PDB file of C-alpha atoms in Angstrom:
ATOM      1  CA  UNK A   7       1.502 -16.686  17.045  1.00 50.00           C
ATOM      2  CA  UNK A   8       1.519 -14.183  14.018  1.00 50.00           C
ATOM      3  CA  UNK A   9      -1.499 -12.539  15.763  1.00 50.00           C
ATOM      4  CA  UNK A  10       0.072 -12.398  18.819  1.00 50.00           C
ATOM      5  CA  UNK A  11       3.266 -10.533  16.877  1.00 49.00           C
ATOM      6  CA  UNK A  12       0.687  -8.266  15.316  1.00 50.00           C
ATOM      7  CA  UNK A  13      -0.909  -7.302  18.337  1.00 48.00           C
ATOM      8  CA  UNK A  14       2.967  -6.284  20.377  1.00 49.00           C
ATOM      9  CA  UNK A  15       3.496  -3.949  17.103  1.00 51.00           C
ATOM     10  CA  UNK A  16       0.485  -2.533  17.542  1.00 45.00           C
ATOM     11  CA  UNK A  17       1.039  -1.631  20.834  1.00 47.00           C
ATOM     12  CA  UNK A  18       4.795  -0.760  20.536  1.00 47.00           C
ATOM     13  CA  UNK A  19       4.447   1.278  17.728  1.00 46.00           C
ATOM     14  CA  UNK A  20       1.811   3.995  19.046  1.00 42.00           C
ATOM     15  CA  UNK A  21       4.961   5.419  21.198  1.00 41.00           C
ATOM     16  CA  UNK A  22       7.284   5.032  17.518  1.00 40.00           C
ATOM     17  CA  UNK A  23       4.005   6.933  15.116  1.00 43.00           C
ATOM     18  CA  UNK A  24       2.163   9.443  16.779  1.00 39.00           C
ATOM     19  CA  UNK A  25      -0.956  10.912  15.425  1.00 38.00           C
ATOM     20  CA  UNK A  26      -0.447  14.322  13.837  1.00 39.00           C
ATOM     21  CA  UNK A  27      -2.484  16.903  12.898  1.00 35.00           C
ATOM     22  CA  UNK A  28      -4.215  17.317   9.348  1.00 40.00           C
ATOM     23  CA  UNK A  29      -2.936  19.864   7.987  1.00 38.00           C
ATOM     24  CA  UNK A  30      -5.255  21.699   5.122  1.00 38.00           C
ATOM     25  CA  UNK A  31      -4.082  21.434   1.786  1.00 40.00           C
ATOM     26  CA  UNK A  32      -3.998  24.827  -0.383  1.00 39.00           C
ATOM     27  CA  UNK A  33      -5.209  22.736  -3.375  1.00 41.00           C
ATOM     28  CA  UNK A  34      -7.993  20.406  -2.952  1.00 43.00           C
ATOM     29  CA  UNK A  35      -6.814  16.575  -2.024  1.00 48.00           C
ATOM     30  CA  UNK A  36      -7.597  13.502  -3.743  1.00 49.00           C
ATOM     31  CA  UNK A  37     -10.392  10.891  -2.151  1.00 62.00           C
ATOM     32  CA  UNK A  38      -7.201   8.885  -1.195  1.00 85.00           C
ATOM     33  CA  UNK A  39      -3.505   9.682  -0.150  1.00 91.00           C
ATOM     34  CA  UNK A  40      -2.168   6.001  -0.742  1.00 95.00           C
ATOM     35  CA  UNK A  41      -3.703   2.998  -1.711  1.00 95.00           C
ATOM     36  CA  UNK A  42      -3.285  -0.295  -0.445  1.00 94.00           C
ATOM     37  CA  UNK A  43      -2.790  -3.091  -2.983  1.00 95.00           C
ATOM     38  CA  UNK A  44      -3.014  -6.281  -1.313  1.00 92.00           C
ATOM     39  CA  UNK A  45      -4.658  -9.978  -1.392  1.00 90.00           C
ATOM     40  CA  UNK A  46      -7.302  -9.857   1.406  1.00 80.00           C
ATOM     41  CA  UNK A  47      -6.586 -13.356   2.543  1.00 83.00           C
ATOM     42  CA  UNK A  48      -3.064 -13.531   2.766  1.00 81.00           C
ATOM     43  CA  UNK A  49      -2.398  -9.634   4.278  1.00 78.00           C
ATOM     44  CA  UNK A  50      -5.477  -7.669   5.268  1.00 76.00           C
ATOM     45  CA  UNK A  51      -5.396  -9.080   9.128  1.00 78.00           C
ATOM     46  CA  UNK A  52      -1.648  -8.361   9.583  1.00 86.00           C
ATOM     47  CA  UNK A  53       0.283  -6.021   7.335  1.00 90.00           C
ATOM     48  CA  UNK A  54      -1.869  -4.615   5.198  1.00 88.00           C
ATOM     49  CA  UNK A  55      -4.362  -3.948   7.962  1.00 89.00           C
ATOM     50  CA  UNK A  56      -1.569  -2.720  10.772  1.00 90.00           C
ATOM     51  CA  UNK A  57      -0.470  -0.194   7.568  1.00 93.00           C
ATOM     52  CA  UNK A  58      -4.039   1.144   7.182  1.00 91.00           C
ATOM     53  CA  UNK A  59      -4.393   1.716  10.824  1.00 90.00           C
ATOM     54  CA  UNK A  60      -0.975   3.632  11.154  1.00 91.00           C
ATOM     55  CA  UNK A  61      -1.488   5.813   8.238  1.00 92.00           C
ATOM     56  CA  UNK A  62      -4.763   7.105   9.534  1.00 91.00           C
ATOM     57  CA  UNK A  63      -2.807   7.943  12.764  1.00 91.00           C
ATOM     58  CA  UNK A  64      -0.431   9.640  10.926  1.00 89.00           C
ATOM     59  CA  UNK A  65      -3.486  12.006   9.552  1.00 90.00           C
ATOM     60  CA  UNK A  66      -3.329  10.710   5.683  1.00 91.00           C
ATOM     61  CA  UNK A  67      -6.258   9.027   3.971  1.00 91.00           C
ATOM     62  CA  UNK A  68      -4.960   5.662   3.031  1.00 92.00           C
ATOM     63  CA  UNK A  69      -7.826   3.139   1.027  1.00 89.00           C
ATOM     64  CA  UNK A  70      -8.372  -0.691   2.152  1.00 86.00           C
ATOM     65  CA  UNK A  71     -11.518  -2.174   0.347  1.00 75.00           C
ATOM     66  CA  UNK A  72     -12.827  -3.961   3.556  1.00 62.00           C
ATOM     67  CA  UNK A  73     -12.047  -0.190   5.397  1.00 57.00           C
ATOM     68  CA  UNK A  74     -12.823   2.222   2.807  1.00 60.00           C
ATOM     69  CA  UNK A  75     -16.175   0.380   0.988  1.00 54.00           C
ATOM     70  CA  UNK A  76     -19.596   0.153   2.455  1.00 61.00           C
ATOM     71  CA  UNK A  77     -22.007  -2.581   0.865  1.00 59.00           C
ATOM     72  CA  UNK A  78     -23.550  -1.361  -2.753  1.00 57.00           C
ATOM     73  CA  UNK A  79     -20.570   0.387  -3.763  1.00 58.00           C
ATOM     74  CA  UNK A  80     -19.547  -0.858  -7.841  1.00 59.00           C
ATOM     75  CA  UNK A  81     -16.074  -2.615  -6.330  1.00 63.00           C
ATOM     76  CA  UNK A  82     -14.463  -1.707 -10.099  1.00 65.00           C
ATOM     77  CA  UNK A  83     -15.871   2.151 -10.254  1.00 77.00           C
ATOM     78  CA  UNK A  84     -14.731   2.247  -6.363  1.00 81.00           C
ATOM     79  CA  UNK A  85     -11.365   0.618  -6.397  1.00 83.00           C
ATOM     80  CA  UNK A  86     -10.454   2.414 -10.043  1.00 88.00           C
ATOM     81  CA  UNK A  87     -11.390   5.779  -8.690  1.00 90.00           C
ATOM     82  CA  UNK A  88      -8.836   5.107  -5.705  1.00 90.00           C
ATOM     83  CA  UNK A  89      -6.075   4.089  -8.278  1.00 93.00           C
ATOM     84  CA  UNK A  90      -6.319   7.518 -10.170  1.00 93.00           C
ATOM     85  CA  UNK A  91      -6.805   9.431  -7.573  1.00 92.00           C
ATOM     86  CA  UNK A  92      -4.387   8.294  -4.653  1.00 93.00           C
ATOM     87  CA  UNK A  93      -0.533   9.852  -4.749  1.00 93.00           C
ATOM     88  CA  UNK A  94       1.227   6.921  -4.226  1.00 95.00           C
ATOM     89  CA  UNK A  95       0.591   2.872  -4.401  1.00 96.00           C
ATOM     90  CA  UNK A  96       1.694   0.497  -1.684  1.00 96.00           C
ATOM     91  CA  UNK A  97       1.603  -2.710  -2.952  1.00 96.00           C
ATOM     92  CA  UNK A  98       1.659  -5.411  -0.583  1.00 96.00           C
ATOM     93  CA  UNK A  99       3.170  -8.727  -2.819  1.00 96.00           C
ATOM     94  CA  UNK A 100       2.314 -12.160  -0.873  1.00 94.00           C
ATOM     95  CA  UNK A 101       2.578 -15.940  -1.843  1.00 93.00           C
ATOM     96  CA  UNK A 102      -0.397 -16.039  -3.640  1.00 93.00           C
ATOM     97  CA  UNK A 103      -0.699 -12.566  -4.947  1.00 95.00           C
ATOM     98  CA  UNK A 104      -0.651 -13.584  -8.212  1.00 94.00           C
ATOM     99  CA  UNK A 105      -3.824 -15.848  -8.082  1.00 92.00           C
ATOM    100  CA  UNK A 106      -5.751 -12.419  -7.379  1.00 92.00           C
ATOM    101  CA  UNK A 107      -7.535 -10.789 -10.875  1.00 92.00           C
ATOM    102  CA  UNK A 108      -8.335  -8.073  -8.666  1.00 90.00           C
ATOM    103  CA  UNK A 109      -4.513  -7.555  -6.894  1.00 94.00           C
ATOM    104  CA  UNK A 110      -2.945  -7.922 -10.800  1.00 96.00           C
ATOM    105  CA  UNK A 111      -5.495  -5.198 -11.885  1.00 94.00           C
ATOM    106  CA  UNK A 112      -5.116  -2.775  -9.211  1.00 95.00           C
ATOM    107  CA  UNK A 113      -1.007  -3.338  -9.731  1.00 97.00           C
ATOM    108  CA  UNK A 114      -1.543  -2.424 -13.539  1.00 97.00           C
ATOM    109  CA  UNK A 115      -3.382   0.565 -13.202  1.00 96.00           C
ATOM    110  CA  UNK A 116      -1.248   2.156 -10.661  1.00 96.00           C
ATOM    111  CA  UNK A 117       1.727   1.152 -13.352  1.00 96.00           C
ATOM    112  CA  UNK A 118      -0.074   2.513 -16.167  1.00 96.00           C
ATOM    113  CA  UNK A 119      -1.454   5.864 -14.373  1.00 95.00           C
ATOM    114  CA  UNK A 120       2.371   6.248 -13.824  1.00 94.00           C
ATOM    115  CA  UNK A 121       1.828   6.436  -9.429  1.00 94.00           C
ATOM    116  CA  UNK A 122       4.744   5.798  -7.398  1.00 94.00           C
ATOM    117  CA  UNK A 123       5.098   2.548  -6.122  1.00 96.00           C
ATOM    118  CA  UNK A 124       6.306   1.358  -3.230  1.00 96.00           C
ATOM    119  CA  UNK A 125       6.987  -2.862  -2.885  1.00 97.00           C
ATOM    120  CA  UNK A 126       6.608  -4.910   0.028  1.00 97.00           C
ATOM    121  CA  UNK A 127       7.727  -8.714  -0.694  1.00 96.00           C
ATOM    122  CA  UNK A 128       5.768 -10.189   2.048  1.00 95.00           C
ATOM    123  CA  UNK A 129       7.161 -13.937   2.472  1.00 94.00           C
ATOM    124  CA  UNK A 130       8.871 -13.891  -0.542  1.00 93.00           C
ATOM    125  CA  UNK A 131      11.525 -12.917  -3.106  1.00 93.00           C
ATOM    126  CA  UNK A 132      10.362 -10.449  -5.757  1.00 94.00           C
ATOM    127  CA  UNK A 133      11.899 -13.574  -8.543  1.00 93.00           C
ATOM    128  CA  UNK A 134       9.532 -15.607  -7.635  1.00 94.00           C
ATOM    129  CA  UNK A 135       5.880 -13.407  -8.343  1.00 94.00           C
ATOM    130  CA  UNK A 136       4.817 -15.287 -11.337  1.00 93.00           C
ATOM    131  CA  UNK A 137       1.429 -14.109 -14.140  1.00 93.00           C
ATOM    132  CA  UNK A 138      -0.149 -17.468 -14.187  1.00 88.00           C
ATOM    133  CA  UNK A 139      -2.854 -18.292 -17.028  1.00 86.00           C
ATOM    134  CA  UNK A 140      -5.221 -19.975 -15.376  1.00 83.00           C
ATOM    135  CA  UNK A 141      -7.665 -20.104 -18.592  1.00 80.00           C
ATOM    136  CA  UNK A 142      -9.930 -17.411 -17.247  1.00 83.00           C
ATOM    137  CA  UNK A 143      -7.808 -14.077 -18.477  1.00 87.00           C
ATOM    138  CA  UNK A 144      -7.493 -13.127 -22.226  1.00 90.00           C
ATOM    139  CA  UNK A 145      -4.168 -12.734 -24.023  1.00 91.00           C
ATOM    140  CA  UNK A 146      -3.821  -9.353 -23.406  1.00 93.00           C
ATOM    141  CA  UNK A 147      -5.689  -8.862 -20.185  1.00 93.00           C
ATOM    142  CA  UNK A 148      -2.599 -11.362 -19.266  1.00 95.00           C
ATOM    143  CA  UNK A 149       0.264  -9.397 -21.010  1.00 95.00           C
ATOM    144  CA  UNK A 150      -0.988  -6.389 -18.957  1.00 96.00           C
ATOM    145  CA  UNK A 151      -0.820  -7.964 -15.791  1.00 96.00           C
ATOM    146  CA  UNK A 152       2.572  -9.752 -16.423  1.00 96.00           C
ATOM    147  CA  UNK A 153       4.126  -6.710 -17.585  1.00 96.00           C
ATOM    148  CA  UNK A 154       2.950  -5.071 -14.550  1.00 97.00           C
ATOM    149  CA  UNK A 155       4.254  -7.733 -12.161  1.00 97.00           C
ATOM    150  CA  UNK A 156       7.727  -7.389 -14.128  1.00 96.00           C
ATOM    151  CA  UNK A 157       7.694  -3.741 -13.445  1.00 96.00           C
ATOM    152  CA  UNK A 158       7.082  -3.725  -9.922  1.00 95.00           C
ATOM    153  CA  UNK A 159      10.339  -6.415  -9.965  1.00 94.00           C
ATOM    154  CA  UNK A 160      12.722  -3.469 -11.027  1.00 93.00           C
ATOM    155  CA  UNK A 161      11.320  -0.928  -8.017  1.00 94.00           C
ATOM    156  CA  UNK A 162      13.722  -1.169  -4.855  1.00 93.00           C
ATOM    157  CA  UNK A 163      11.084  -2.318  -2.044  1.00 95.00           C
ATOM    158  CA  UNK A 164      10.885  -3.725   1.497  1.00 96.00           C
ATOM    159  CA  UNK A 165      11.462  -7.226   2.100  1.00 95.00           C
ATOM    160  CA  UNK A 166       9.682  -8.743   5.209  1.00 95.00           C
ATOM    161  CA  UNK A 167       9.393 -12.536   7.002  1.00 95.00           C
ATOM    162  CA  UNK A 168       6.291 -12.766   8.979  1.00 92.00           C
ATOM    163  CA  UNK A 169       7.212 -15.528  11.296  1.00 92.00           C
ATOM    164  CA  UNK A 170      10.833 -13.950  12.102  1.00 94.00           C
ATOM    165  CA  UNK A 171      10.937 -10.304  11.188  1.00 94.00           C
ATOM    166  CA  UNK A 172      10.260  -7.366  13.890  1.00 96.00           C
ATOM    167  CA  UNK A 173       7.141  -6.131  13.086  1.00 93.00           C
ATOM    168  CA  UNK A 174       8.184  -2.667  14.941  1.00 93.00           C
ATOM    169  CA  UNK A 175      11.322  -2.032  13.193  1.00 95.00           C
ATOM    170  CA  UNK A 176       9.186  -3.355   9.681  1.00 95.00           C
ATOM    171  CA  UNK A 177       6.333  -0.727  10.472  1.00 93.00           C
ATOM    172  CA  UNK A 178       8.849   2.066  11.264  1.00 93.00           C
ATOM    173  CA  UNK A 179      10.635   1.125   7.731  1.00 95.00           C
ATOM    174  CA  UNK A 180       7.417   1.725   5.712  1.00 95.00           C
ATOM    175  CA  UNK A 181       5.726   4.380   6.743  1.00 93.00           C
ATOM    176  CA  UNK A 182       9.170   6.249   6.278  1.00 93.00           C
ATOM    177  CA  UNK A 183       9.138   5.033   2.946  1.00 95.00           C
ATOM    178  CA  UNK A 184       5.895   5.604   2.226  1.00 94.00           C
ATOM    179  CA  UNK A 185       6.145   9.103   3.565  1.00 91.00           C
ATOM    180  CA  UNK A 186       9.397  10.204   1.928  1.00 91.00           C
ATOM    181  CA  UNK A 187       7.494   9.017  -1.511  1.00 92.00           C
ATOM    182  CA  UNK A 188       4.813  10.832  -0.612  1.00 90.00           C
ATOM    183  CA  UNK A 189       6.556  14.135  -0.081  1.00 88.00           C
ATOM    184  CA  UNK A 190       8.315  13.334  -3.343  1.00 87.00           C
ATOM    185  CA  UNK A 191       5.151  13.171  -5.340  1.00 83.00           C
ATOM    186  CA  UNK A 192       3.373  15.938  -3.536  1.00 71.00           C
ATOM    187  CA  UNK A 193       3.281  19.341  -5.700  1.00 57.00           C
ATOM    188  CA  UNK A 194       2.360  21.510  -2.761  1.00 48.00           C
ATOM    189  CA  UNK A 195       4.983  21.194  -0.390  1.00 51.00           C
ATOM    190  CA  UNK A 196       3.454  23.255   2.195  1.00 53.00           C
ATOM    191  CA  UNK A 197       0.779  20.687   2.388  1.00 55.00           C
ATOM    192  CA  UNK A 198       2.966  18.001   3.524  1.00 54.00           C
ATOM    193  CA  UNK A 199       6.293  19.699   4.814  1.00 57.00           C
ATOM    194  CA  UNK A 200       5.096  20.444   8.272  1.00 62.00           C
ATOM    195  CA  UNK A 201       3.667  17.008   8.712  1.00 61.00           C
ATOM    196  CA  UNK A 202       7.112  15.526   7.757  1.00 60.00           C
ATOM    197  CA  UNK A 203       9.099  17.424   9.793  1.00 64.00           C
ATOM    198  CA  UNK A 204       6.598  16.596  13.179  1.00 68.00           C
ATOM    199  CA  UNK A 205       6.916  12.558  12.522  1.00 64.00           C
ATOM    200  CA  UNK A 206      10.854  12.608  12.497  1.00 63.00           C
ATOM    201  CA  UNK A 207      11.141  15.066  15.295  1.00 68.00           C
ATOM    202  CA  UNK A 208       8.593  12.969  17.330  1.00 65.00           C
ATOM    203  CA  UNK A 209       6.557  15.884  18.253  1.00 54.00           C
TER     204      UNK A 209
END
């Protein structure tokens, strides 16, 4: 059934997003425009995934590990790189988010390289994300991830139900976001002005 879903927004939304044009920076651009924080098994085959894919359209470079690694690459080195690099953080929270070492360290490098973040509570309520210590994190590996996690509480995000939300309306909601964060972080405007202005005119 959620497949299903996935599949009409897919469909629908190539007449909401249309592909634009890349248009060449002045200043050199960074390996990755946004990155994708995410638990793989709760999110990569529906929203995270469905994200990725519309970005590309839109002509920005977003990074999902299962999209943006190839087999041999260090998944630390890789993944860390992204972090510094991208301009803005999309951080996809799930039910079991928190279970993920990997999903708590991507969230507390964006937070400490200062990136603008932008929240999706995917099937839940951002009170209940919880740090769990599980016995296999150190104290302060642990204080850095729940300070993180309390962070990302405090940043106004997008709240979305799987089973009953509109997956169109949902996708058309965060790219704008993400887009309207992106042309806030962006130091060359002319880089990303005349991208903006063809996605809301629909041209």
């Amino acid at each position: 059934m959620q497949r299903s879903m996935v599949s009409k927004a897919l469909t629908s939304s190539t007449q909401i997003l249309r592909p634009v044009s890349r248009i060449p920076p002045s200043n050199p651009k960074p390996s990755c425009d946004i990155f994708i924080n995410h638990r793989g098994t709760d999110t990569k085959r529906t929203i995270a995934g469905l994200l990725y894919q519309h970005l590309s359209s839109l002509g920005y470079q977003p990074f999902l590990d299962s999209k943006s690694m190839k087999p041999g690459d260090k998944l630390f080195e890789k993944i860390d790189i992204a972090v510094r690099n991208c301009r803005v953080g999309l951080a996809v929270f799930s039910p079991r988010y928190c279970e993920s070492y990997f999903c708590l360290h991507e969230l507390a490098l964006m937070m400490e390289c200062k990136k603008k973040i932008v929240p999706i509570f995917c099937d839940l309520k951002p009170s209940e994300l919880h740090v769990k210590d599980n016995g296999s994190c150190s104290t302060k590996e642990l204080d850095r991830f729940h300070k993180a996690v309390e962070e990302s509480k405090n940043i106004v995000g997008l709240t979305f139900d799987t089973l009953n939300g509109d997956w169109s309306e949902f996708l058309t909601n965060a790219t704008d976001a993400v887009v309207q964060s992106l042309l806030e972080t962006e130091e060359d405007e002319k880089y990303l002005k005349p991208k903006i202005t063809e996605y809301y005119n629909g041209n």
